[in-house]
Amino acid sequence: MSRVFLVGAGPGDPELLTLKAARLLASAEVVLHDSLVDPRIIALANPSARIIDVGKRCGRHSATQSEICDLLVAEALAGHIVVRLKGGDPMIFGRATEEMDALRANNIDFEIIPGITAASAAAAGTKISLTQRNIARSLHIITGHGADGGLPNHDFCALTKTGGTLAIYMGGETLPGLAAHFIESGMEPSMPALLIENASLANERHLPATIATLPGLHATHAATGPVLILIGEALRESATIPHLETVTA
Ligand SMILES: C[S@@+](CC[C@H](N)C(=O)[O-])C[C@H]1O[C@@H](n2cnc3c(N)ncnc32)[C@H](O)[C@@H]1O
């Protein structure tokens, strides 16, 4: 039986944690967690568990990925029940591959426990379905952050042509460049776009805009929490929903 678990902590609201994640936390001997994981979730860990913050946020690393892998492997080889807690879903921009590779290389069995990803929480918070018949037939989860910290090397023309909804993770800092690339690639400047900060938390904020106006709005309402950017026709109704127009924080 596995004693190592890569666990999705969901987008923030502790009530969005799976029952399985809560059960594993309660039986963990060691918890390694990212900084985006809400303290109320970490508080569900077994009181005698060792809690290690390996968090990294906005490119600021408190432990390198290879240090995290080494720690995970060392704790597992010591025979501990290890919960590696990651924000959202571990398999979506969660650096799970590196950790799974390290565990496999050491013949350590593990399980993955999925979590609710930020895009699902953003859809719930805004009450906007990301896929809608005849409007948005696909959903594209993409990063806004290239490997070198700049813009990612996406095929912006292809993404623009899909006509689906784009959910951009880690795109807060590169938003001006992303918007410019989409518009240069043929996206209408009036294409609806919506920025969601702190999805699922009490201080969730929504900035409805267009792809042309969102960078300016974002610069004015400086975000301090994680932000997700949604772009596409499915977001058109966001402009007419009154509660989205106010910043709620
Ligand atoms: C390293 S990625 C991890 C994604 C995570 N594994 C998931 O499935 O949601 C971090 C990015 O996820 C997005 N994110 C995570 N939690 C969020 C939240 N509560 N509200 C808005 N965006 C969030 C932001 O774009 C943030 O920069």
Tab-separated table of C-alpha atoms and ligand atoms in Angstrom:
chain	number	residue	atom	x	y	z
A	1	MET	CA	0.000	0.000	0.000
A	2	SER	CA	1.218	3.514	-0.822
A	3	ARG	CA	2.500	5.683	1.953
A	4	VAL	CA	3.196	8.676	-0.293
A	5	PHE	CA	0.392	10.829	-1.638
A	6	LEU	CA	0.478	13.792	-4.014
A	7	VAL	CA	-2.668	15.536	-2.904
A	8	GLY	CA	-4.640	18.359	-4.504
A	9	ALA	CA	-5.646	20.954	-1.919
A	10	GLY	CA	-8.083	22.703	-4.254
A	11	PRO	CA	-8.237	26.466	-4.891
A	12	GLY	CA	-8.328	27.676	-1.290
A	13	ASP	CA	-11.714	27.177	0.356
A	14	PRO	CA	-11.153	24.268	2.776
A	15	GLU	CA	-14.662	22.965	2.056
A	16	LEU	CA	-13.536	22.248	-1.505
A	17	LEU	CA	-11.031	19.677	-0.270
A	18	THR	CA	-11.917	16.067	-1.117
A	19	LEU	CA	-12.851	13.689	1.685
A	20	LYS	CA	-9.872	11.569	0.688
A	21	ALA	CA	-7.481	14.493	1.002
A	22	ALA	CA	-8.854	15.306	4.462
A	23	ARG	CA	-8.539	11.667	5.563
A	24	LEU	CA	-4.951	11.420	4.343
A	25	LEU	CA	-4.003	14.692	6.018
A	26	ALA	CA	-5.405	13.384	9.279
A	27	SER	CA	-3.209	10.287	9.063
A	28	ALA	CA	-0.047	11.945	7.689
A	29	GLU	CA	3.250	11.755	9.523
A	30	VAL	CA	4.865	14.373	7.265
A	31	VAL	CA	3.160	17.090	5.218
A	32	LEU	CA	5.103	18.964	2.535
A	33	HIS	CA	3.036	21.873	1.269
A	34	ASP	CA	3.166	24.733	-1.220
A	35	SER	CA	2.705	28.310	-0.044
A	36	LEU	CA	-0.593	28.759	-1.898
A	37	VAL	CA	-2.222	26.119	0.303
A	38	ASP	CA	-4.653	27.743	2.724
A	39	PRO	CA	-3.568	27.534	6.409
A	40	ARG	CA	-7.023	26.200	7.324
A	41	ILE	CA	-6.299	23.154	5.166
A	42	ILE	CA	-2.889	22.602	6.707
A	43	ALA	CA	-4.600	22.797	10.099
A	44	LEU	CA	-6.479	19.591	9.195
A	45	ALA	CA	-3.217	17.647	9.358
A	46	ASN	CA	-2.566	15.159	12.122
A	47	PRO	CA	-1.432	17.267	15.132
A	48	SER	CA	1.692	15.143	15.475
A	49	ALA	CA	2.632	15.453	11.787
A	50	ARG	CA	5.742	17.353	10.805
A	51	ILE	CA	4.638	20.252	8.580
A	52	ILE	CA	7.203	21.485	6.077
A	53	ASP	CA	6.549	24.559	3.917
A	54	VAL	CA	8.369	23.983	0.654
A	55	GLY	CA	6.351	26.765	-0.908
A	56	LYS	CA	7.263	28.658	-3.937
A	57	ARG	CA	5.267	31.570	-5.225
A	58	CYS	CA	5.551	33.914	-8.172
A	59	GLY	CA	8.972	32.559	-9.027
A	60	ARG	CA	10.319	33.072	-5.468
A	61	HIS	CA	11.574	29.665	-4.422
A	62	SER	CA	11.939	28.776	-0.790
A	63	ALA	CA	13.134	25.319	-1.868
A	64	THR	CA	14.222	24.334	-5.349
A	65	GLN	CA	12.240	21.664	-7.157
A	66	SER	CA	15.131	19.241	-6.848
A	67	GLU	CA	15.375	19.919	-3.092
A	68	ILE	CA	11.657	19.192	-2.787
A	69	CYS	CA	12.085	15.933	-4.719
A	70	ASP	CA	15.016	14.922	-2.494
A	71	LEU	CA	13.035	15.695	0.653
A	72	LEU	CA	10.015	13.766	-0.599
A	73	VAL	CA	12.152	10.738	-1.414
A	74	ALA	CA	14.055	10.917	1.900
A	75	GLU	CA	10.856	11.076	3.954
A	76	ALA	CA	9.337	8.228	1.948
A	77	LEU	CA	12.452	6.036	2.301
A	78	ALA	CA	12.365	6.693	6.048
A	79	GLY	CA	9.007	4.898	5.981
A	80	HIS	CA	6.826	7.881	6.840
A	81	ILE	CA	3.307	8.468	5.610
A	82	VAL	CA	3.936	11.523	3.444
A	83	VAL	CA	1.316	13.905	2.107
A	84	ARG	CA	2.657	16.238	-0.569
A	85	LEU	CA	0.004	18.937	-0.638
A	86	LYS	CA	-0.276	21.092	-3.752
A	87	GLY	CA	-2.642	23.918	-4.634
A	88	GLY	CA	-5.522	23.067	-6.978
A	89	ASP	CA	-4.954	19.823	-8.837
A	90	PRO	CA	-1.462	18.308	-8.634
A	91	MET	CA	-1.524	17.358	-12.332
A	92	ILE	CA	-2.263	20.868	-13.637
A	93	PHE	CA	0.789	23.130	-13.539
A	94	GLY	CA	1.728	21.370	-10.318
A	95	ARG	CA	5.262	20.162	-11.131
A	96	ALA	CA	3.956	16.660	-10.399
A	97	THR	CA	6.069	15.042	-13.116
A	98	GLU	CA	9.372	15.876	-11.434
A	99	GLU	CA	8.159	14.466	-8.123
A	100	MET	CA	6.651	11.327	-9.662
A	101	ASP	CA	9.900	10.728	-11.586
A	102	ALA	CA	11.938	11.047	-8.391
A	103	LEU	CA	9.653	8.616	-6.564
A	104	ARG	CA	9.692	6.119	-9.453
A	105	ALA	CA	13.487	6.339	-9.683
A	106	ASN	CA	13.600	5.190	-6.071
A	107	ASN	CA	10.958	2.474	-6.514
A	108	ILE	CA	8.587	4.290	-4.176
A	109	ASP	CA	4.911	3.640	-4.749
A	110	PHE	CA	2.620	6.673	-4.607
A	111	GLU	CA	-0.945	7.784	-5.239
A	112	ILE	CA	-2.340	10.959	-6.767
A	113	ILE	CA	-5.390	12.554	-5.169
A	114	PRO	CA	-6.977	15.088	-7.536
A	115	GLY	CA	-8.097	18.504	-6.403
A	116	ILE	CA	-10.362	21.205	-7.777
A	117	THR	CA	-8.349	23.300	-10.182
A	118	ALA	CA	-8.428	27.116	-10.235
A	119	ALA	CA	-10.385	27.282	-13.503
A	120	SER	CA	-13.240	25.251	-12.001
A	121	ALA	CA	-13.292	27.479	-8.931
A	122	ALA	CA	-13.275	30.593	-11.124
A	123	ALA	CA	-16.227	29.277	-13.134
A	124	ALA	CA	-18.113	28.548	-9.926
A	125	GLY	CA	-17.358	31.941	-8.413
A	126	THR	CA	-18.414	33.860	-11.496
A	127	LYS	CA	-21.319	31.506	-12.299
A	128	ILE	CA	-20.123	31.343	-15.896
A	129	SER	CA	-19.862	27.968	-17.599
A	130	LEU	CA	-16.549	27.676	-19.438
A	131	THR	CA	-18.077	25.491	-22.136
A	132	GLN	CA	-21.371	26.455	-23.706
A	133	ARG	CA	-23.173	24.833	-26.577
A	134	ASN	CA	-22.755	26.872	-29.776
A	135	ILE	CA	-20.575	29.441	-27.979
A	136	ALA	CA	-17.535	27.709	-26.527
A	137	ARG	CA	-16.997	24.090	-27.490
A	138	SER	CA	-13.598	23.696	-25.929
A	139	LEU	CA	-11.591	24.766	-22.908
A	140	HIS	CA	-7.847	25.386	-23.150
A	141	ILE	CA	-5.777	25.442	-19.995
A	142	ILE	CA	-2.576	27.320	-20.714
A	143	THR	CA	0.236	28.962	-18.820
A	144	GLY	CA	0.901	32.680	-19.047
A	145	HIS	CA	4.448	32.236	-17.849
A	146	GLY	CA	7.297	31.013	-20.037
A	147	ALA	CA	10.168	28.891	-18.755
A	148	ASP	CA	12.455	31.960	-18.667
A	149	GLY	CA	9.879	34.051	-16.800
A	150	GLY	CA	8.694	35.919	-19.897
A	151	LEU	CA	5.922	35.088	-22.320
A	152	PRO	CA	5.355	31.423	-23.139
A	153	ASN	CA	6.031	30.236	-26.653
A	154	HIS	CA	2.385	29.493	-27.515
A	155	ASP	CA	0.952	29.377	-31.010
A	156	PHE	CA	-1.208	32.447	-30.338
A	157	CYS	CA	-2.865	32.258	-33.780
A	158	ALA	CA	-3.956	28.667	-33.182
A	159	LEU	CA	-5.247	29.513	-29.703
A	160	THR	CA	-7.145	32.491	-31.099
A	161	LYS	CA	-8.733	30.350	-33.817
A	162	THR	CA	-10.080	27.632	-31.498
A	163	GLY	CA	-13.035	29.814	-30.560
A	164	GLY	CA	-13.022	28.062	-27.190
A	165	THR	CA	-12.462	29.448	-23.716
A	166	LEU	CA	-8.881	30.126	-22.682
A	167	ALA	CA	-8.034	29.677	-19.005
A	168	ILE	CA	-4.654	31.252	-18.352
A	169	TYR	CA	-2.770	30.265	-15.224
A	170	MET	CA	0.184	32.304	-13.936
A	171	GLY	CA	-0.628	35.107	-16.367
A	172	GLY	CA	-0.842	38.116	-14.029
A	173	GLU	CA	2.642	39.435	-14.712
A	174	THR	CA	2.678	38.782	-18.441
A	175	LEU	CA	-0.886	39.949	-19.107
A	176	PRO	CA	0.069	43.007	-21.232
A	177	GLY	CA	2.239	40.864	-23.512
A	178	LEU	CA	-0.343	38.088	-23.681
A	179	ALA	CA	-3.106	40.528	-24.652
A	180	ALA	CA	-0.908	42.146	-27.310
A	181	HIS	CA	-0.022	38.754	-28.816
A	182	PHE	CA	-3.645	37.641	-28.944
A	183	ILE	CA	-4.739	40.868	-30.640
A	184	GLU	CA	-1.836	40.693	-33.124
A	185	SER	CA	-2.882	37.110	-33.821
A	186	GLY	CA	-6.352	38.173	-34.909
A	187	MET	CA	-8.365	38.202	-31.698
A	188	GLU	CA	-10.964	40.981	-31.674
A	189	PRO	CA	-9.934	43.660	-29.134
A	190	SER	CA	-13.528	43.476	-27.859
A	191	MET	CA	-13.196	39.780	-26.962
A	192	PRO	CA	-14.532	39.344	-23.415
A	193	ALA	CA	-11.909	38.635	-20.772
A	194	LEU	CA	-12.221	38.261	-17.048
A	195	LEU	CA	-9.628	38.198	-14.303
A	196	ILE	CA	-10.428	36.311	-11.103
A	197	GLU	CA	-8.277	36.804	-8.050
A	198	ASN	CA	-8.414	34.466	-5.033
A	199	ALA	CA	-11.090	32.209	-6.519
A	200	SER	CA	-13.133	30.412	-3.832
A	201	LEU	CA	-11.885	32.636	-1.004
A	202	ALA	CA	-13.717	35.388	0.903
A	203	ASN	CA	-11.575	38.030	-0.807
A	204	GLU	CA	-12.313	36.789	-4.341
A	205	ARG	CA	-12.301	39.646	-6.889
A	206	HIS	CA	-13.593	39.735	-10.434
A	207	LEU	CA	-12.442	42.168	-13.108
A	208	PRO	CA	-14.640	41.857	-16.205
A	209	ALA	CA	-13.166	43.526	-19.276
A	210	THR	CA	-12.113	42.874	-22.838
A	211	ILE	CA	-8.794	41.508	-24.002
A	212	ALA	CA	-7.799	45.086	-24.897
A	213	THR	CA	-8.800	46.671	-21.573
A	214	LEU	CA	-7.927	43.937	-19.078
A	215	PRO	CA	-4.194	44.754	-18.745
A	216	GLY	CA	-4.953	48.379	-17.813
A	217	LEU	CA	-7.659	47.374	-15.340
A	218	HIS	CA	-5.376	44.815	-13.765
A	219	ALA	CA	-2.627	47.419	-13.395
A	220	THR	CA	-5.082	49.735	-11.603
A	221	HIS	CA	-6.468	47.065	-9.256
A	222	ALA	CA	-3.155	45.551	-8.259
A	223	ALA	CA	-3.735	41.957	-7.241
A	224	THR	CA	-1.995	40.462	-4.265
A	225	GLY	CA	-3.437	36.943	-4.532
A	226	PRO	CA	-3.266	34.363	-7.321
A	227	VAL	CA	-5.074	35.387	-10.506
A	228	LEU	CA	-6.666	33.384	-13.269
A	229	ILE	CA	-7.519	34.957	-16.623
A	230	LEU	CA	-10.432	33.726	-18.700
A	231	ILE	CA	-10.851	34.776	-22.328
A	232	GLY	CA	-13.571	33.905	-24.812
A	233	GLU	CA	-17.140	34.375	-25.980
A	234	ALA	CA	-18.393	32.370	-22.998
A	235	LEU	CA	-17.375	35.348	-20.864
A	236	ARG	CA	-19.542	37.826	-22.777
A	237	GLU	CA	-22.307	37.643	-20.199
A	238	SER	CA	-19.843	38.645	-17.472
A	239	ALA	CA	-20.052	42.257	-18.661
A	240	THR	CA	-23.756	42.348	-17.828
A	241	ILE	CA	-23.703	40.626	-14.457
A	242	PRO	CA	-23.775	43.462	-11.923
A	243	HIS	CA	-22.023	41.702	-9.056
A	244	LEU	CA	-18.976	41.118	-11.215
A	245	GLU	CA	-18.471	44.800	-11.799
A	246	THR	CA	-17.550	45.595	-8.240
A	247	VAL	CA	-14.315	44.664	-6.611
A	248	THR	CA	-15.501	42.738	-3.581
A	249	ALA	CA	-12.355	42.650	-1.471
B	1	LIG	C1	1.573	26.905	-10.179
B	1	LIG	S1	-0.061	27.156	-10.731
B	1	LIG	C2	-0.853	25.848	-9.856
B	1	LIG	C3	-2.224	25.522	-10.383
B	1	LIG	C4	-2.943	24.488	-9.540
B	1	LIG	N1	-2.244	23.227	-9.588
B	1	LIG	C5	-4.394	24.309	-9.966
B	1	LIG	O1	-4.748	23.228	-10.443
B	1	LIG	O2	-5.182	25.246	-9.791
B	1	LIG	C6	-0.530	28.594	-9.814
B	1	LIG	C7	-1.529	29.432	-10.582
B	1	LIG	O3	-2.832	28.872	-10.468
B	1	LIG	C8	-3.797	29.901	-10.466
B	1	LIG	N2	-4.534	29.835	-9.189
B	1	LIG	C9	-4.342	28.960	-8.199
B	1	LIG	N3	-5.226	29.165	-7.207
B	1	LIG	C10	-5.995	30.213	-7.595
B	1	LIG	C11	-7.089	30.912	-7.011
B	1	LIG	N4	-7.596	30.572	-5.824
B	1	LIG	N5	-7.627	31.944	-7.707
B	1	LIG	C12	-7.158	32.310	-8.913
B	1	LIG	N6	-6.135	31.672	-9.517
B	1	LIG	C13	-5.554	30.647	-8.866
B	1	LIG	C14	-3.058	31.203	-10.630
B	1	LIG	O4	-2.989	31.494	-12.015
B	1	LIG	C15	-1.681	30.844	-10.090
B	1	LIG	O5	-0.689	31.700	-10.601
